[in-house]
Amino acid sequence: LGRRIDKETSCLLVVAKNQKAAQDLSTQFQNKTAHKEYLALLQGTLSQKSGTIDNYLAKGRVFEDFEKIPDDVIAQRAVTEYKVLGEASGLLTWVLFSPKTGRTHQLRLHSAFSLNAPIVGDDLYGTRNSGLDDVLKSVLTTQKLFLLAYRITFRHPGTGKMITMRADIPD
C-alpha cells in the first residue's frame, strides 16, 4: 500500500490483490477512515492512565509548541491517543496506542519524549538501565522492539464491509 512501518515493529499487514483495491485502501488511510492500533511495552510508568499526545515532530525531535519550532526546521503535527492496559512492579507499562497521524517514528518519539517512557528494546530513542536488576536489564536491552501493529479496521475494497483484523501477540 505504500505505507511504511519501522522494520523493528512486529506487525499485521494488509496487502491488496490489485491496483484498484490498493488505491481504495490507500485513500482510506489518507482520509483517516481506516484505524490502526498498536500494543507497546514501555519502560517506566505513566502519570496519566489515558490521554492524547498532540505535538510536532521533525527528524527525531519533538516540539510541544508550534511557535517554538525554529524557522529552519520542518515539523509536522503528530497526534496519538493512548491507554494504559497494565503495569508491572512500577517498572514496565503495557499500553494501547491509537495514532491519528502517521509520522516517522511517531509512537517511539511520543513514548520516549512525551510520556518519558521509551518502548522496551528501542535502541534509537533509549532504554534506561540504571538501578535495575540483571534479569530486568536483559529484558530491557533486548534487540527486539516491543511494539506490535495489533489491530486494523478498514472497509473491504470489494464488498464494502467493515473488516477488523487482529494480530496475535508474539511469544
Coordinates of N, CA and C in Angstrom, one line a residue:
L1 N 0.8 -1.2 0.0 CA 0.0 0.0 0.0 C 0.8 1.3 0.0
G2 N 2.1 1.1 0.1 CA 3.0 2.3 0.1 C 3.1 2.9 1.4
R3 N 2.6 2.3 2.5 CA 2.7 2.9 3.9 C 3.9 2.2 4.5
R4 N 4.7 2.9 5.2 CA 5.9 2.4 5.7 C 5.7 2.1 7.2
I5 N 6.3 1.0 7.7 CA 6.3 0.7 9.1 C 7.7 0.4 9.5
D6 N 8.1 0.8 10.7 CA 9.5 0.6 11.1 C 9.8 -0.9 11.0
K7 N 11.0 -1.2 10.5 CA 11.4 -2.6 10.3 C 11.5 -3.3 11.6
E8 N 11.7 -2.6 12.7 CA 11.8 -3.3 14.0 C 10.4 -3.6 14.6
T9 N 9.3 -3.1 14.0 CA 8.0 -3.3 14.6 C 7.4 -4.6 14.1
S10 N 6.9 -5.4 15.0 CA 6.1 -6.6 14.6 C 4.8 -6.1 14.1
C11 N 4.2 -6.8 13.1 CA 3.1 -6.1 12.5 C 2.1 -7.1 11.9
L12 N 0.9 -6.5 11.7 CA -0.2 -7.0 10.9 C -0.2 -6.2 9.6
L13 N -0.1 -6.9 8.5 CA -0.1 -6.2 7.2 C -1.3 -6.5 6.4
V14 N -1.8 -5.5 5.7 CA -2.9 -5.6 4.7 C -2.3 -5.5 3.3
V15 N -2.5 -6.5 2.5 CA -1.9 -6.5 1.1 C -3.1 -6.5 0.1
A16 N -3.1 -5.6 -0.8 CA -4.1 -5.5 -1.9 C -3.8 -6.5 -3.0
K17 N -4.8 -7.1 -3.6 CA -4.7 -8.1 -4.6 C -4.6 -7.4 -6.0
N18 N -5.0 -6.2 -6.1 CA -4.9 -5.5 -7.4 C -4.8 -4.0 -7.2
Q19 N -4.6 -3.3 -8.3 CA -4.3 -1.8 -8.2 C -5.6 -1.1 -7.7
K20 N -6.7 -1.5 -8.1 CA -8.0 -0.8 -7.7 C -8.1 -0.9 -6.1
A21 N -7.9 -2.1 -5.6 CA -8.0 -2.3 -4.2 C -6.9 -1.5 -3.4
A22 N -5.7 -1.5 -4.0 CA -4.6 -0.8 -3.4 C -5.0 0.7 -3.3
Q23 N -5.5 1.3 -4.4 CA -5.9 2.7 -4.4 C -7.0 3.0 -3.3
D24 N -8.0 2.1 -3.3 CA -9.1 2.3 -2.3 C -8.5 2.2 -0.9
L25 N -7.7 1.3 -0.6 CA -7.1 1.2 0.8 C -6.3 2.4 1.1
S26 N -5.5 2.8 0.1 CA -4.6 4.0 0.3 C -5.5 5.2 0.7
T27 N -6.6 5.4 0.0 CA -7.5 6.5 0.2 C -8.0 6.5 1.6
Q28 N -8.4 5.3 2.1 CA -8.9 5.1 3.4 C -7.9 5.6 4.5
F29 N -6.6 5.2 4.3 CA -5.6 5.7 5.2 C -5.4 7.2 5.1
Q30 N -5.4 7.7 3.9 CA -5.2 9.2 3.8 C -6.4 9.9 4.4
N31 N -7.6 9.4 4.2 CA -8.8 10.1 4.7 C -9.1 9.8 6.2
K32 N -8.2 9.0 6.8 CA -8.3 8.6 8.2 C -9.6 7.8 8.5
T33 N -10.1 7.1 7.5 CA -11.3 6.2 7.8 C -10.8 4.8 8.1
A34 N -9.6 4.4 7.9 CA -9.0 3.2 8.4 C -8.4 3.5 9.7
H35 N -8.5 2.5 10.7 CA -7.9 2.8 12.0 C -6.9 1.7 12.4
K36 N -5.8 2.2 13.0 CA -4.7 1.3 13.5 C -4.6 1.4 15.0
E37 N -4.2 0.2 15.6 CA -3.9 0.2 17.0 C -2.6 -0.6 17.2
Y38 N -1.8 -0.1 18.1 CA -0.6 -0.8 18.4 C -0.5 -1.1 19.9
L39 N 0.2 -2.2 20.2 CA 0.5 -2.5 21.6 C 2.0 -2.3 21.8
A40 N 2.3 -1.7 23.0 CA 3.7 -1.5 23.3 C 4.0 -1.7 24.8
L41 N 5.2 -2.2 25.0 CA 5.7 -2.3 26.4 C 6.6 -1.2 26.6
L42 N 6.3 -0.3 27.6 CA 7.1 0.8 27.9 C 8.0 0.6 29.1
Q43 N 9.1 1.2 29.2 CA 10.0 1.2 30.3 C 9.6 2.4 31.2
G44 N 9.0 2.2 32.3 CA 8.6 3.3 33.2 C 7.1 3.2 33.4
T45 N 6.6 4.1 34.2 CA 5.2 4.2 34.5 C 4.7 5.6 34.0
L46 N 3.4 5.7 33.7 CA 2.8 6.9 33.2 C 2.0 7.5 34.3
S47 N 2.0 8.8 34.5 CA 1.3 9.5 35.5 C -0.2 9.5 35.1
Q48 N -0.5 9.7 33.8 CA -1.9 9.6 33.4 C -2.2 8.3 32.7
K49 N -3.3 7.6 33.0 CA -3.6 6.3 32.5 C -4.2 6.3 31.1
S50 N -4.5 7.5 30.6 CA -5.0 7.6 29.2 C -4.9 9.0 28.9
G51 N -4.9 9.3 27.6 CA -4.8 10.7 27.1 C -4.5 10.8 25.6
T52 N -4.2 12.0 25.2 CA -3.9 12.3 23.8 C -2.6 13.1 23.8
I53 N -1.7 12.7 23.0 CA -0.4 13.4 22.8 C -0.6 14.2 21.5
D54 N -0.4 15.5 21.5 CA -0.6 16.3 20.4 C 0.5 17.3 20.3
N55 N 1.5 17.1 19.4 CA 2.6 18.0 19.3 C 3.2 17.9 17.9
Y56 N 4.4 18.3 17.7 CA 5.0 18.4 16.4 C 6.3 17.6 16.4
L57 N 6.6 16.8 15.3 CA 7.8 16.0 15.1 C 8.6 16.5 13.9
A58 N 9.9 16.4 14.1 CA 10.8 16.7 13.0 C 12.1 16.0 13.2
K59 N 12.3 15.0 12.3 CA 13.6 14.2 12.3 C 14.1 13.9 13.7
G60 N 13.3 13.1 14.4 CA 13.7 12.6 15.7 C 13.6 13.6 16.9
R61 N 13.0 14.8 16.6 CA 12.8 15.8 17.6 C 11.3 16.0 17.9
V62 N 11.0 16.4 19.1 CA 9.6 16.7 19.5 C 9.5 18.1 19.9
F63 N 8.5 18.8 19.4 CA 8.2 20.2 19.7 C 6.8 20.3 20.3
E64 N 6.7 20.8 21.5 CA 5.4 20.8 22.2 C 4.6 22.0 21.7
D65 N 5.3 23.1 21.2 CA 4.6 24.3 20.8 C 5.0 24.7 19.4
F66 N 4.1 24.9 18.5 CA 4.3 25.2 17.1 C 5.1 26.5 17.1
E67 N 4.9 27.4 17.9 CA 5.6 28.7 17.9 C 7.0 28.6 18.3
K68 N 7.5 27.6 18.9 CA 8.9 27.4 19.3 C 9.7 26.6 18.3
I69 N 9.1 26.2 17.2 CA 9.8 25.5 16.2 C 10.7 26.4 15.4
P70 N 12.0 26.2 15.3 CA 12.9 27.1 14.6 C 12.5 27.2 13.1
D71 N 12.8 28.4 12.5 CA 12.4 28.6 11.1 C 13.0 27.6 10.2
D72 N 14.2 27.1 10.5 CA 14.9 26.2 9.5 C 14.5 24.7 9.7
V73 N 13.5 24.4 10.6 CA 13.0 23.1 10.9 C 11.6 22.9 10.3
I74 N 11.4 21.8 9.6 CA 10.1 21.4 9.1 C 9.5 20.4 10.0
A75 N 8.5 20.8 10.7 CA 7.9 19.8 11.7 C 6.4 19.6 11.3
Q76 N 5.9 18.4 11.6 CA 4.5 18.1 11.3 C 3.8 17.7 12.5
R77 N 2.5 18.1 12.6 CA 1.7 17.7 13.7 C 1.6 16.2 13.8
A78 N 1.7 15.7 15.1 CA 1.6 14.3 15.4 C 0.6 14.1 16.5
V79 N -0.4 13.2 16.3 CA -1.4 13.0 17.4 C -1.5 11.5 17.7
T80 N -1.4 11.2 18.9 CA -1.6 9.8 19.4 C -2.4 9.7 20.6
E81 N -3.4 8.8 20.6 CA -4.2 8.5 21.8 C -3.6 7.3 22.4
Y82 N -3.6 7.2 23.8 CA -3.0 6.1 24.4 C -3.9 5.7 25.6
K83 N -3.8 4.4 26.0 CA -4.5 3.9 27.2 C -3.6 2.9 27.9
V84 N -3.4 3.0 29.2 CA -2.6 2.0 29.9 C -3.5 0.8 30.1
L85 N -2.9 -0.4 29.8 CA -3.6 -1.6 29.9 C -3.2 -2.4 31.2
G86 N -1.9 -2.1 31.6 CA -1.4 -2.7 32.8 C 0.0 -2.3 33.2
E87 N 0.4 -2.5 34.4 CA 1.7 -2.1 34.9 C 2.3 -3.3 35.6
A88 N 3.7 -3.4 35.6 CA 4.4 -4.4 36.3 C 5.4 -3.8 37.2
S89 N 5.2 -4.0 38.5 CA 6.2 -3.5 39.5 C 6.6 -2.1 39.4
G90 N 5.8 -1.3 38.8 CA 6.2 0.1 38.7 C 7.3 0.4 37.7
L91 N 7.7 -0.6 37.0 CA 8.9 -0.5 36.1 C 8.5 -0.6 34.6
L92 N 7.4 -1.3 34.3 CA 7.0 -1.5 32.9 C 5.5 -1.2 32.8
T93 N 5.1 -0.7 31.6 CA 3.7 -0.3 31.4 C 3.3 -0.9 30.0
W94 N 2.2 -1.6 30.0 CA 1.6 -2.1 28.8 C 0.6 -1.1 28.3
V95 N 0.8 -0.6 27.0 CA 0.0 0.5 26.5 C -0.7 0.1 25.2
L96 N -1.9 0.6 24.9 CA -2.5 0.6 23.6 C -2.4 2.0 23.0
F97 N -1.8 2.0 21.8 CA -1.7 3.3 21.1 C -2.7 3.3 19.9
S98 N -3.3 4.5 19.7 CA -4.1 4.7 18.5 C -3.6 6.0 17.8
P99 N -2.7 5.8 16.9 CA -2.2 7.0 16.2 C -3.2 7.6 15.3
K100 N -3.4 8.9 15.3 CA -4.3 9.6 14.5 C -3.6 10.2 13.3
T101 N -2.3 10.3 13.4 CA -1.4 10.7 12.2 C -0.4 9.7 12.0
G102 N 0.4 9.7 11.0 CA 1.3 8.7 10.7 C 2.7 9.3 10.4
R103 N 3.4 9.8 11.4 CA 4.7 10.4 11.2 C 5.8 9.3 11.5
T104 N 7.0 9.6 10.9 CA 8.1 8.7 11.1 C 8.4 8.6 12.6
H105 N 8.5 7.4 13.1 CA 8.8 7.1 14.5 C 7.9 7.7 15.5
Q106 N 6.7 8.1 15.1 CA 5.7 8.8 15.9 C 5.5 8.1 17.3
L107 N 5.2 6.8 17.3 CA 5.0 6.2 18.6 C 6.2 6.1 19.4
R108 N 7.3 5.9 18.8 CA 8.6 5.8 19.5 C 9.0 7.1 20.1
L109 N 8.8 8.2 19.4 CA 9.1 9.5 19.9 C 8.1 9.9 21.0
H110 N 6.8 9.7 20.8 CA 5.8 10.0 21.8 C 6.1 9.3 23.1
S111 N 6.5 8.0 23.0 CA 6.8 7.2 24.2 C 8.0 7.8 24.9
A112 N 9.1 7.9 24.2 CA 10.3 8.3 24.9 C 10.3 9.8 25.4
F113 N 9.7 10.7 24.6 CA 9.8 12.1 25.0 C 8.5 12.7 25.6
S114 N 7.4 12.4 25.0 CA 6.2 12.9 25.5 C 5.7 12.2 26.8
L115 N 5.9 10.9 26.8 CA 5.4 10.1 28.0 C 6.6 9.8 28.9
N116 N 7.8 10.1 28.5 CA 9.0 9.9 29.3 C 9.2 8.4 29.7
A117 N 8.8 7.5 28.8 CA 8.8 6.1 29.0 C 9.1 5.4 27.6
P118 N 10.3 5.2 27.2 CA 10.6 4.6 25.9 C 10.1 3.2 25.8
I119 N 9.9 2.8 24.5 CA 9.5 1.5 24.2 C 10.6 0.5 24.5
V120 N 10.4 -0.6 25.2 CA 11.4 -1.6 25.5 C 12.0 -2.0 24.2
G121 N 13.4 -2.1 24.2 CA 14.1 -2.5 23.0 C 14.4 -1.4 22.0
D122 N 14.0 -0.2 22.3 CA 14.2 0.9 21.4 C 15.6 1.5 21.5
D123 N 16.5 1.0 20.7 CA 17.9 1.4 20.8 C 18.2 2.8 20.2
L124 N 17.2 3.4 19.5 CA 17.4 4.7 18.9 C 17.0 5.8 19.9
Y125 N 15.9 5.6 20.6 CA 15.4 6.6 21.5 C 15.6 6.3 23.0
G126 N 16.3 5.2 23.2 CA 16.9 4.9 24.5 C 16.1 4.1 25.5
T127 N 16.8 3.1 26.0 CA 16.4 2.3 27.1 C 17.3 2.6 28.3
R128 N 16.7 3.0 29.4 CA 17.4 3.4 30.6 C 17.6 2.2 31.5
N129 N 18.8 1.9 32.0 CA 19.0 0.7 32.7 C 19.4 1.0 34.2
S130 N 19.7 2.2 34.6 CA 20.2 2.4 35.9 C 19.3 1.9 37.0
G131 N 19.9 1.2 38.0 CA 19.1 0.8 39.2 C 18.3 -0.5 39.0
L132 N 18.5 -1.2 37.9 CA 17.7 -2.4 37.6 C 18.5 -3.6 37.9
D133 N 17.8 -4.7 38.3 CA 18.5 -6.0 38.5 C 18.9 -6.6 37.1
D134 N 19.7 -7.6 37.2 CA 20.3 -8.2 35.9 C 19.2 -8.8 35.0
V135 N 18.2 -9.5 35.6 CA 17.2 -10.1 34.8 C 16.4 -9.1 34.1
L136 N 16.0 -8.0 34.8 CA 15.2 -7.0 34.1 C 16.1 -6.3 33.1
K137 N 17.3 -6.1 33.3 CA 18.2 -5.4 32.3 C 18.3 -6.3 31.1
S138 N 18.3 -7.6 31.2 CA 18.4 -8.4 30.0 C 17.1 -8.3 29.1
V139 N 16.0 -8.1 29.8 CA 14.7 -7.9 29.0 C 14.8 -6.6 28.4
L140 N 15.2 -5.6 29.1 CA 15.1 -4.2 28.6 C 16.2 -3.9 27.5
T141 N 17.2 -4.7 27.5 CA 18.3 -4.5 26.5 C 18.2 -5.4 25.3
T142 N 17.0 -6.0 25.2 CA 16.8 -6.9 24.0 C 17.0 -6.2 22.7
Q143 N 17.2 -6.9 21.7 CA 17.4 -6.3 20.3 C 16.0 -6.2 19.7
K144 N 14.9 -6.6 20.4 CA 13.6 -6.7 19.8 C 12.8 -5.5 20.3
L145 N 12.2 -4.7 19.4 CA 11.4 -3.6 19.8 C 10.0 -4.1 20.2
F146 N 9.6 -3.8 21.4 CA 8.3 -4.3 21.9 C 7.2 -3.4 21.5
L147 N 7.0 -3.4 20.1 CA 5.9 -2.6 19.5 C 5.2 -3.5 18.5
L148 N 3.9 -3.6 18.6 CA 3.2 -4.5 17.7 C 2.0 -3.8 17.0
A149 N 2.0 -3.8 15.7 CA 0.8 -3.3 15.0 C -0.2 -4.3 15.2
Y150 N -1.1 -4.1 16.1 CA -2.0 -5.1 16.7 C -3.3 -5.2 16.0
R151 N -4.0 -4.1 15.7 CA -5.4 -4.2 15.1 C -5.5 -3.2 14.0
I152 N -6.2 -3.5 13.0 CA -6.5 -2.6 11.9 C -8.0 -2.8 11.5
T153 N -8.7 -1.7 11.3 CA -10.0 -1.7 10.8 C -10.1 -0.9 9.5
F154 N -10.8 -1.5 8.5 CA -10.9 -0.8 7.2 C -12.1 -1.3 6.5
R155 N -12.6 -0.6 5.5 CA -13.7 -1.1 4.7 C -13.1 -1.9 3.5
H156 N -13.6 -3.2 3.4 CA -13.1 -4.0 2.3 C -13.4 -3.4 1.0
P157 N -12.3 -3.3 0.1 CA -12.5 -2.6 -1.2 C -13.5 -3.3 -2.1
G158 N -13.7 -4.6 -2.0 CA -14.6 -5.3 -2.9 C -16.0 -5.4 -2.4
T159 N -16.2 -5.7 -1.1 CA -17.5 -6.0 -0.6 C -18.1 -4.7 0.1
G160 N -17.2 -3.8 0.6 CA -17.7 -2.6 1.3 C -17.9 -2.9 2.8
K161 N -17.8 -4.1 3.2 CA -18.0 -4.4 4.6 C -16.8 -4.0 5.5
M162 N -17.1 -3.6 6.7 CA -16.0 -3.2 7.6 C -15.3 -4.5 8.1
I163 N -14.0 -4.4 8.1 CA -13.2 -5.6 8.5 C -12.3 -5.1 9.6
T164 N -12.2 -5.9 10.6 CA -11.2 -5.7 11.7 C -10.3 -7.0 11.8
M165 N -9.0 -6.7 11.6 CA -8.1 -7.8 11.7 C -7.2 -7.6 12.9
R166 N -6.8 -8.7 13.6 CA -6.0 -8.6 14.8 C -4.9 -9.5 14.8
A167 N -3.7 -9.1 15.2 CA -2.5 -9.9 15.2 C -2.4 -10.6 16.6
D168 N -1.9 -11.8 16.6 CA -1.6 -12.5 17.9 C -0.3 -11.8 18.4
I169 N -0.2 -11.8 19.7 CA 0.9 -11.2 20.4 C 2.1 -12.3 20.3
P170 N 3.2 -11.9 19.7 CA 4.3 -12.8 19.6 C 4.8 -13.3 21.0
D171 N 5.4 -14.5 21.0 CA 5.9 -15.1 22.2 C 7.0 -14.2 22.8

